[in-house]
mmCIF file of C-alpha atoms in Angstrom:
data_model
loop_
_atom_site.group_PDB
_atom_site.id
_atom_site.type_symbol
_atom_site.label_atom_id
_atom_site.label_comp_id
_atom_site.label_asym_id
_atom_site.label_seq_id
_atom_site.Cartn_x
_atom_site.Cartn_y
_atom_site.Cartn_z
ATOM 1 C CA MET A 1 5.220 12.136 9.449
ATOM 2 C CA LYS A 2 4.504 8.978 11.352
ATOM 3 C CA SER A 3 5.897 9.937 14.453
ATOM 4 C CA ILE A 4 3.687 13.302 15.047
ATOM 5 C CA LEU A 5 0.655 11.458 15.089
ATOM 6 C CA VAL A 6 2.020 9.157 17.913
ATOM 7 C CA ILE A 7 2.840 12.211 19.487
ATOM 8 C CA MET A 8 0.052 14.018 19.139
ATOM 9 C CA LEU A 9 -2.621 11.489 19.645
ATOM 10 C CA LEU A 10 -0.461 11.078 22.886
ATOM 11 C CA ALA A 11 -0.670 14.780 24.432
ATOM 12 C CA CYS A 12 -4.587 14.446 24.090
ATOM 13 C CA TRP A 13 -4.667 11.012 25.522
ATOM 14 C CA ASN A 14 -8.148 10.841 28.084
ATOM 15 C CA PRO A 15 -7.027 8.320 30.994
ATOM 16 C CA VAL A 16 -10.686 6.990 31.167
ATOM 17 C CA PHE A 17 -9.420 4.691 28.337
ATOM 18 C CA SER A 18 -7.813 1.438 28.918
ATOM 19 C CA SER A 19 -4.534 1.414 30.030
ATOM 20 C CA SER A 20 -3.650 -1.904 27.448
ATOM 21 C CA ALA A 21 -5.028 0.171 24.508
ATOM 22 C CA LEU A 22 -2.471 3.158 25.347
ATOM 23 C CA VAL A 23 0.209 0.656 26.131
ATOM 24 C CA LEU A 24 0.114 -0.692 22.875
ATOM 25 C CA PHE A 25 -0.313 2.476 21.201
ATOM 26 C CA GLU A 26 3.049 3.500 22.540
ATOM 27 C CA LYS A 27 4.763 0.863 22.169
ATOM 28 C CA GLY A 28 3.753 1.355 18.485
ATOM 29 C CA GLU A 29 1.861 -2.034 18.488
ATOM 30 C CA PHE A 30 -1.074 -0.591 15.946
ATOM 31 C CA ALA A 31 -2.621 -3.841 15.066
ATOM 32 C CA LYS A 32 -3.056 -5.441 18.955
ATOM 33 C CA ALA A 33 -3.809 -1.886 19.599
ATOM 34 C CA ILE A 34 -7.077 -1.857 16.946
ATOM 35 C CA PRO A 35 -9.197 -4.193 18.849
ATOM 36 C CA GLU A 36 -8.991 -2.734 21.949
ATOM 37 C CA PHE A 37 -9.756 0.932 20.607
ATOM 38 C CA GLU A 38 -13.311 -1.300 19.479
ATOM 39 C CA ALA A 39 -13.814 -2.561 22.651
ATOM 40 C CA GLU A 40 -13.386 0.849 24.058
ATOM 41 C CA LEU A 41 -15.928 2.096 21.006
ATOM 42 C CA LYS A 42 -18.560 -0.358 22.313
ATOM 43 C CA GLY A 43 -18.594 0.949 25.776
ATOM 44 C CA HIS A 44 -18.286 4.478 24.080
ATOM 45 C CA PRO A 45 -19.807 4.899 21.047
ATOM 46 C CA GLU A 46 -19.912 8.747 20.594
ATOM 47 C CA ASP A 47 -16.037 8.979 21.874
ATOM 48 C CA PHE A 48 -13.933 11.081 19.713
ATOM 49 C CA GLU A 49 -10.919 10.342 20.835
ATOM 50 C CA ILE A 50 -10.855 6.829 20.665
ATOM 51 C CA TYR A 51 -11.794 7.261 16.760
ATOM 52 C CA ASN A 52 -8.809 9.210 16.264
ATOM 53 C CA TYR A 53 -6.405 7.063 18.222
ATOM 54 C CA LEU A 54 -8.321 4.442 16.249
ATOM 55 C CA GLY A 55 -7.876 6.550 12.463
ATOM 56 C CA ALA A 56 -3.710 6.620 14.268
ATOM 57 C CA CYS A 57 -3.611 3.233 14.133
ATOM 58 C CA TYR A 58 -4.259 2.365 10.801
ATOM 59 C CA TYR A 59 -2.264 5.136 9.146
ATOM 60 C CA ASN A 60 0.581 3.758 11.286
ATOM 61 C CA LEU A 61 -0.391 0.339 9.307
ATOM 62 C CA GLU A 62 -0.857 2.468 5.915
ATOM 63 C CA ASN A 63 -5.153 1.593 6.017
ATOM 64 C CA SER A 64 -5.592 5.079 5.011
ATOM 65 C CA VAL A 65 -8.861 3.933 4.251
ATOM 66 C CA GLU A 66 -9.760 3.002 7.466
ATOM 67 C CA ALA A 67 -7.604 5.850 9.105
ATOM 68 C CA GLU A 68 -9.494 8.143 6.897
ATOM 69 C CA ASP A 69 -13.083 7.035 7.559
ATOM 70 C CA CYS A 70 -12.532 6.926 11.893
ATOM 71 C CA TYR A 71 -10.790 10.156 11.805
ATOM 72 C CA ARG A 72 -13.997 11.276 10.047
ATOM 73 C CA ASN A 73 -15.609 9.352 12.752
ATOM 74 C CA ALA A 74 -14.022 12.094 15.365
ATOM 75 C CA LEU A 75 -14.846 14.360 13.283
ATOM 76 C CA ARG A 76 -19.126 13.341 12.809
ATOM 77 C CA VAL A 77 -18.812 13.434 16.793
ATOM 78 C CA LYS A 78 -16.805 16.912 17.276
ATOM 79 C CA PRO A 79 -16.294 18.716 14.279
ATOM 80 C CA ASP A 80 -14.240 20.714 15.297
ATOM 81 C CA TYR A 81 -11.527 18.255 17.011
ATOM 82 C CA CYS A 82 -8.804 19.564 16.596
ATOM 83 C CA TYR A 83 -6.371 16.866 15.936
ATOM 84 C CA ALA A 84 -8.410 15.098 13.681
ATOM 85 C CA LEU A 85 -8.589 17.334 11.510
ATOM 86 C CA ILE A 86 -4.877 18.027 11.786
ATOM 87 C CA ASN A 87 -4.202 14.350 11.645
ATOM 88 C CA LEU A 88 -6.748 14.314 8.723
ATOM 89 C CA SER A 89 -4.700 17.218 7.091
ATOM 90 C CA ILE A 90 -1.293 14.894 7.336
ATOM 91 C CA LEU A 91 -3.294 12.017 5.634
ATOM 92 C CA TYR A 92 -4.139 13.744 3.357
ATOM 93 C CA VAL A 93 -0.664 15.641 1.893
ATOM 94 C CA ASP A 94 0.578 12.344 2.182
ATOM 95 C CA GLN A 95 -1.747 11.169 -0.529
ATOM 96 C CA GLU A 96 -1.426 13.978 -1.912
ATOM 97 C CA ASN A 97 -4.963 14.820 -2.238
ATOM 98 C CA HIS A 98 -4.943 18.948 -2.167
ATOM 99 C CA GLN A 99 -8.651 19.492 -2.843
ATOM 100 C CA LYS A 100 -9.362 17.043 0.705
ATOM 101 C CA LEU A 101 -6.275 19.040 2.021
ATOM 102 C CA TRP A 102 -7.773 22.366 1.014
ATOM 103 C CA GLN A 103 -11.545 21.137 2.622
ATOM 104 C CA ILE A 104 -9.734 21.015 5.747
ATOM 105 C CA ALA A 105 -7.362 24.017 6.028
ATOM 106 C CA GLU A 106 -10.985 25.550 5.621
ATOM 107 C CA LYS A 107 -11.969 24.059 8.305
ATOM 108 C CA LEU A 108 -8.971 24.415 10.608
ATOM 109 C CA ILE A 109 -9.502 28.421 9.835
ATOM 110 C CA GLN A 110 -12.882 28.154 10.656
ATOM 111 C CA TYR A 111 -12.439 27.198 14.076
ATOM 112 C CA TYR A 112 -9.326 27.934 15.138
ATOM 113 C CA PRO A 113 -8.417 31.244 12.856
ATOM 114 C CA ASP A 114 -6.004 32.551 15.444
ATOM 115 C CA ARG A 115 -4.179 29.399 14.913
ATOM 116 C CA PHE A 116 -1.746 28.789 12.214
ATOM 117 C CA TYR A 117 -3.055 24.829 11.472
ATOM 118 C CA GLY A 118 -4.743 26.543 8.521
ATOM 119 C CA TYR A 119 -2.940 27.946 6.898
ATOM 120 C CA LEU A 120 -0.051 26.261 6.956
ATOM 121 C CA ALA A 121 -2.362 23.320 4.844
ATOM 122 C CA GLN A 122 -3.450 25.887 2.509
ATOM 123 C CA ALA A 123 0.467 27.174 1.949
ATOM 124 C CA TYR A 124 1.582 23.792 1.103
ATOM 125 C CA CYS A 125 -1.570 23.264 -1.522
ATOM 126 C CA PHE A 126 -0.426 26.613 -3.407
ATOM 127 C CA TYR A 127 3.124 25.391 -2.996
ATOM 128 C CA LYS A 128 1.669 22.270 -4.336
ATOM 129 C CA GLN A 129 0.307 24.141 -7.231
ATOM 130 C CA GLU A 130 3.278 26.175 -7.986
ATOM 131 C CA LYS A 131 1.219 29.856 -7.120
ATOM 132 C CA TRP A 132 4.605 31.201 -5.591
ATOM 133 C CA GLU A 133 3.533 34.304 -4.377
ATOM 134 C CA MET A 134 -0.532 32.901 -3.021
ATOM 135 C CA ALA A 135 1.832 30.338 -0.472
ATOM 136 C CA LYS A 136 4.521 32.828 0.115
ATOM 137 C CA LEU A 137 1.173 34.898 1.559
ATOM 138 C CA ARG A 138 -0.117 32.355 3.117
ATOM 139 C CA ILE A 139 2.594 30.343 5.273
ATOM 140 C CA ASP A 140 3.698 34.551 5.825
ATOM 141 C CA LEU A 141 0.633 34.582 7.705
ATOM 142 C CA ALA A 142 0.457 31.268 9.644
ATOM 143 C CA TYR A 143 4.159 31.745 10.220
ATOM 144 C CA ARG A 144 3.131 35.607 11.882
ATOM 145 C CA LYS A 145 0.145 33.323 13.865
ATOM 146 C CA ILE A 146 2.428 30.625 15.199
ATOM 147 C CA GLY A 147 3.125 32.263 18.392
ATOM 148 C CA LYS A 148 5.685 30.337 21.215
ATOM 149 C CA SER A 149 3.255 28.206 22.570
ATOM 150 C CA ASP A 150 0.020 26.966 21.463
ATOM 151 C CA PRO A 151 -3.665 26.793 23.474
ATOM 152 C CA VAL A 152 -4.708 23.448 21.613
ATOM 153 C CA LEU A 153 -1.799 21.616 20.638
ATOM 154 C CA GLY A 154 0.824 20.531 23.698
ATOM 155 C CA LYS A 155 4.060 22.078 23.396
ATOM 156 C CA ARG A 156 5.977 18.816 21.250
ATOM 157 C CA GLU A 157 3.176 19.149 18.841
ATOM 158 C CA HIS A 158 3.719 22.742 18.343
ATOM 159 C CA ASP A 159 6.981 22.081 17.946
ATOM 160 C CA TYR A 160 6.792 19.805 15.457
ATOM 161 C CA LEU A 161 4.602 21.764 13.120
ATOM 162 C CA TYR A 162 6.879 24.923 13.752
ATOM 163 C CA LEU A 163 9.941 23.191 12.205
ATOM 164 C CA LEU A 164 7.013 21.471 9.450
ATOM 165 C CA LEU A 165 6.729 25.589 8.765
ATOM 166 C CA LEU A 166 10.019 26.920 8.431
ATOM 167 C CA ASP A 167 10.673 24.491 6.128
ATOM 168 C CA LEU A 168 7.666 24.944 3.934
ATOM 169 C CA ARG A 169 8.434 28.909 4.296
ATOM 170 C CA LYS A 170 12.199 27.958 2.986
ATOM 171 C CA LYS A 171 11.071 26.251 -0.146
ATOM 172 C CA ILE A 172 8.159 28.641 -0.890
ATOM 173 C CA THR A 173 11.092 31.906 -0.368
ATOM 174 C CA SER A 174 13.259 30.150 -2.867
ATOM 175 C CA HIS A 175 10.969 30.479 -5.958
ATOM 176 C CA THR A 176 9.854 34.004 -5.260
#
């Protein structure tokens, strides 16, 4: 899951930010990138993308508490910021926190009803609860909404989530 965060975050990078922060992030030097992003926040305290990158650094360093806090700060500034919502959902999948994952899924559906992200997260929750019929309904809905491209996500992010969807669909179908 960690590799998807790097991919997803690179797609939304704002070139106004420090190039040294991005270089460190791209190299996977997350501990070194943190002070760079924190310095950026001093000049841009309401920049949701910086919070999201900072969250990804903490996530990749396995500091889920700080990562969650950063993603939540991104959402405080921009409640419908897709990347932070998806990154939080990945964090909650890793933590197996299905209650928080469901809440994020509802927000994804609220802000992006024609996209597949929230339905995929709900299908995963039903799958983990062994509610096979509900999981199948949600994964089928997500599958119908996925499309060949996505106006919000880049191609790599879309393709990665599509593979996750297909894998989960296969697992759910084996139980119904």
